[in-house]
Amino acid sequence: MLKMMIGFFKDFWKYKVQVKKQDAWIKKFAKQKNYALNPSWMMSTNLEIWLSELEATFGKRYCPCFEPSADAELNKKMLCPCEFIEDEIKEYGTCHCALFGSSNLDKAGWKASSKRLMGEYQVPLNIKNGVLDTRGMPMDPRRNLPIPDAMHQLKATLNSYTNKTLKMIVATEQEVLNLEKIASYRGYGFEKQAKEEYFEVTLNFDACPTQGSDASCGN
Ligand code: SF4
């Protein structure tokens, strides 16, 4: 938990300019659409940090809850604010990431949607002897993408990972491409290998001053 908090404030400092910009358009958009914003500063700021990091890594403002897919049309729909927002507000009271919500959502409603989201991402990871197998996670029904995806599983792993290398098993070539971009942006060593039924990626954190989760590594 302490490591997560330290990571949050480090990222907040690193992206402070971008977070301010995200905050400005988010507030403007919410006002135009009569949406409310997540009342938890920590949660909304964390989503703004993710938006900033995804924009820096992939060049576009992708939804903070999903990594880019191989489907260009779907990727367009996933740019924040995404095309699923209305539909998801009808279902959960908030968008999938619980950033925007209905203007009449009460405190209990925000809490319930945030809890739903945490429940989706705080799942046991399949990691053994330095190998993280990212396959087999449930699929989001609207985007047909895994939750949590390989990128979020990597982030969760690095919160408490101290080894200098991590092997990841992923199901698709797109996930390999995404991990390659993440590695390049963060300064991790990167190797990939296509196996018969999956892809294997090896990340090397040797260049990082302390350990793998240091988001400022190489930047
Ligand atoms: S789910 Fe919410 S945060 Fe994610 S892209 Fe849609 S509007 Fe943005």
Coordinates of C-alpha atoms and ligand atoms in Angstrom, one line a residue:
M1 CA 0.0 0.0 0.0
L2 CA 2.8 2.4 1.0
K3 CA 4.6 1.6 -2.3
M4 CA 1.4 2.3 -4.2
M5 CA 1.0 5.7 -2.5
I6 CA 4.6 6.6 -3.2
G7 CA 4.1 5.5 -6.8
F8 CA 1.0 7.7 -7.1
F9 CA 2.7 10.8 -5.8
K10 CA 5.8 10.2 -8.0
D11 CA 3.5 9.9 -11.0
F12 CA 1.5 12.9 -10.0
W13 CA 4.7 15.0 -9.8
K14 CA 5.9 13.6 -13.1
Y15 CA 2.7 14.4 -15.0
K16 CA 1.6 17.5 -13.1
V17 CA 1.4 19.7 -16.3
Q18 CA -0.5 17.0 -18.3
V19 CA -2.8 16.3 -15.3
K20 CA -3.7 19.9 -15.2
K21 CA -4.6 19.9 -18.9
Q22 CA -6.6 16.6 -18.5
D23 CA -8.4 18.2 -15.5
A24 CA -9.4 21.2 -17.6
W25 CA -11.0 19.3 -20.5
I26 CA -12.6 16.8 -18.2
K27 CA -14.4 19.6 -16.2
K28 CA -15.4 21.4 -19.3
F29 CA -16.8 18.2 -20.9
A30 CA -18.7 17.2 -17.7
K31 CA -20.3 20.7 -17.5
Q32 CA -21.4 20.6 -21.2
K33 CA -22.9 17.1 -20.8
N34 CA -24.3 17.7 -17.3
Y35 CA -22.2 14.8 -15.9
A36 CA -20.8 14.7 -12.4
L37 CA -17.1 13.8 -11.7
N38 CA -15.8 11.3 -9.3
P39 CA -15.8 13.0 -5.9
S40 CA -12.6 11.2 -4.8
W41 CA -9.7 13.4 -5.6
M42 CA -7.3 10.5 -5.4
M43 CA -9.3 8.4 -7.8
S44 CA -10.0 11.1 -10.4
T45 CA -6.4 12.2 -10.2
N46 CA -5.2 8.7 -10.7
L47 CA -7.3 8.4 -13.8
E48 CA -5.9 11.7 -15.1
I49 CA -2.4 10.4 -14.5
W50 CA -3.3 7.2 -16.5
L51 CA -4.7 9.3 -19.3
S52 CA -1.5 11.3 -19.4
E53 CA 0.7 8.2 -19.3
L54 CA -1.3 6.5 -22.1
E55 CA -1.1 9.6 -24.2
A56 CA 2.6 9.8 -23.7
T57 CA 3.1 6.1 -24.4
F58 CA 0.7 5.5 -27.3
G59 CA 0.2 9.0 -28.7
K60 CA -3.5 9.2 -28.1
R61 CA -5.8 9.7 -25.1
Y62 CA -7.0 6.2 -24.7
C63 CA -9.3 5.1 -21.9
P64 CA -7.3 4.6 -18.7
C65 CA -8.9 1.2 -18.1
F66 CA -8.0 -0.5 -21.4
E67 CA -4.9 -0.8 -23.6
P68 CA -5.2 -0.2 -27.3
S69 CA -6.6 -3.1 -29.4
A70 CA -5.8 -4.4 -32.8
D71 CA -9.1 -2.9 -34.1
A72 CA -8.6 0.7 -35.3
E73 CA -12.4 1.3 -35.2
L74 CA -12.6 0.2 -31.6
N75 CA -9.6 2.2 -30.7
K76 CA -11.3 5.4 -32.0
K77 CA -14.3 4.5 -29.9
M78 CA -12.1 4.1 -26.8
L79 CA -10.6 7.6 -26.9
C80 CA -11.6 9.4 -23.8
P81 CA -14.5 10.5 -23.5
C82 CA -15.4 7.2 -25.1
E83 CA -18.5 6.1 -27.1
F84 CA -19.6 3.8 -24.3
I85 CA -20.1 6.5 -21.7
E86 CA -23.9 7.0 -22.0
D87 CA -24.6 3.3 -22.0
E88 CA -22.4 2.6 -19.1
I89 CA -23.8 5.5 -17.0
K90 CA -27.2 3.9 -17.6
E91 CA -25.9 0.6 -16.3
Y92 CA -23.5 1.5 -13.5
G93 CA -24.3 5.2 -12.8
T94 CA -20.8 6.0 -14.0
C95 CA -18.6 5.3 -17.1
H96 CA -16.6 2.1 -16.9
C97 CA -13.6 3.8 -15.2
A98 CA -15.9 5.8 -12.8
L99 CA -14.5 9.1 -13.9
F100 CA -17.8 10.6 -15.2
G101 CA -21.2 9.8 -13.7
S102 CA -24.8 10.8 -13.7
S103 CA -25.4 14.3 -12.2
N104 CA -27.8 12.8 -9.6
L105 CA -25.6 9.9 -8.5
D106 CA -25.4 10.0 -4.7
K107 CA -22.4 9.1 -2.5
A108 CA -23.4 5.5 -2.2
G109 CA -23.8 5.2 -6.0
W110 CA -20.2 6.5 -6.6
K111 CA -18.9 4.2 -3.9
A112 CA -20.7 1.2 -5.5
S113 CA -19.3 1.9 -8.9
S114 CA -15.8 2.5 -7.6
K115 CA -16.0 -0.8 -5.7
R116 CA -17.2 -2.5 -8.9
L117 CA -14.2 -1.1 -10.8
M118 CA -11.7 -2.1 -8.0
G119 CA -13.2 -5.6 -8.0
E120 CA -12.5 -5.9 -11.7
Y121 CA -8.8 -4.9 -11.4
Q122 CA -7.8 -6.2 -8.0
V123 CA -7.9 -9.9 -9.0
P124 CA -5.3 -12.5 -8.1
L125 CA -2.6 -12.5 -10.8
N126 CA -1.1 -15.7 -12.3
I127 CA 2.5 -15.1 -11.4
K128 CA 5.0 -17.8 -10.6
N129 CA 8.8 -17.8 -10.5
G130 CA 9.1 -14.5 -12.3
V131 CA 6.6 -15.4 -15.0
L132 CA 3.3 -13.5 -15.3
D133 CA 0.7 -15.4 -17.4
T134 CA -1.8 -12.6 -18.4
R135 CA -4.2 -14.9 -20.3
G136 CA -7.7 -16.0 -19.3
M137 CA -9.1 -12.8 -17.7
P138 CA -12.8 -12.0 -18.1
M139 CA -13.8 -9.9 -21.1
D140 CA -15.5 -6.6 -21.1
P141 CA -18.8 -7.1 -22.9
R142 CA -18.8 -3.8 -24.8
R143 CA -15.1 -3.7 -25.9
N144 CA -14.4 -7.4 -26.0
L145 CA -11.1 -6.7 -24.2
P146 CA -9.8 -8.4 -21.1
I147 CA -10.1 -6.9 -17.7
P148 CA -7.5 -6.5 -16.4
D149 CA -5.5 -6.5 -19.6
A150 CA -1.7 -7.2 -19.8
M151 CA -0.8 -3.6 -19.3
H152 CA -2.8 -3.3 -16.1
Q153 CA -1.5 -6.6 -14.9
L154 CA 2.1 -5.4 -15.4
K155 CA 1.3 -2.2 -13.5
A156 CA -0.2 -4.2 -10.6
T157 CA 2.7 -6.6 -10.5
L158 CA 5.3 -3.9 -10.4
N159 CA 3.8 -2.4 -7.3
S160 CA 5.4 -5.1 -5.3
Y161 CA 8.0 -6.7 -7.7
T162 CA 11.7 -6.4 -6.9
N163 CA 13.3 -8.8 -9.4
K164 CA 15.3 -7.3 -12.3
T165 CA 13.5 -9.3 -15.0
L166 CA 9.9 -10.3 -15.6
K167 CA 8.6 -12.7 -18.2
M168 CA 5.1 -12.1 -19.5
I169 CA 2.9 -14.5 -21.4
V170 CA 0.4 -12.8 -23.6
A171 CA -2.2 -14.1 -26.0
T172 CA -2.0 -11.6 -28.9
E173 CA 0.6 -9.8 -31.0
Q174 CA -1.2 -6.5 -30.2
E175 CA -0.3 -7.0 -26.5
V176 CA 3.3 -7.6 -27.5
L177 CA 3.3 -4.3 -29.4
N178 CA 1.8 -2.5 -26.5
L179 CA 4.3 -3.9 -24.1
E180 CA 7.1 -2.9 -26.5
K181 CA 5.8 0.7 -26.5
I182 CA 5.6 0.7 -22.7
A183 CA 9.1 -0.7 -22.4
S184 CA 10.4 1.9 -24.8
Y185 CA 8.7 4.8 -23.0
R186 CA 9.9 3.6 -19.5
G187 CA 13.3 2.5 -20.5
Y188 CA 12.9 -1.2 -19.8
G189 CA 14.9 -3.8 -21.7
F190 CA 12.5 -5.7 -24.0
E191 CA 12.7 -9.1 -25.8
K192 CA 9.9 -11.0 -27.5
Q193 CA 9.4 -14.5 -28.7
A194 CA 6.5 -16.1 -30.6
K195 CA 5.6 -19.6 -29.2
E196 CA 3.2 -22.0 -30.7
E197 CA 0.1 -20.8 -28.7
Y198 CA 1.2 -17.6 -27.1
F199 CA 3.8 -14.8 -27.1
E200 CA 6.5 -14.4 -24.5
V201 CA 7.9 -11.0 -23.5
T202 CA 10.8 -10.4 -21.2
L203 CA 11.2 -7.1 -19.5
N204 CA 14.5 -6.1 -18.0
F205 CA 14.6 -3.4 -15.3
D206 CA 18.4 -3.3 -15.1
A207 CA 18.5 0.3 -16.3
C208 CA 16.1 1.4 -13.5
P209 CA 17.8 2.9 -10.4
T210 CA 15.8 1.2 -7.7
Q211 CA 13.4 -1.5 -9.0
G212 CA 10.9 -2.3 -11.8
S213 CA 8.0 -0.1 -10.6
D214 CA 10.0 3.1 -10.9
A215 CA 7.9 4.9 -13.6
S216 CA 10.5 7.5 -14.1
C217 CA 13.0 4.9 -15.3
G218 CA 14.6 5.9 -18.5
N219 CA 12.6 9.2 -18.7
Ligands
SF4_1 S1 -14.8 4.7 -19.6 FE1 -14.7 6.8 -18.7 S2 -12.6 7.2 -18.5 FE2 -12.7 5.5 -19.9 S3 -12.7 6.4 -21.9 FE3 -14.9 6.2 -21.3 S4 -15.3 8.1 -20.4 FE4 -13.1 8.1 -20.4

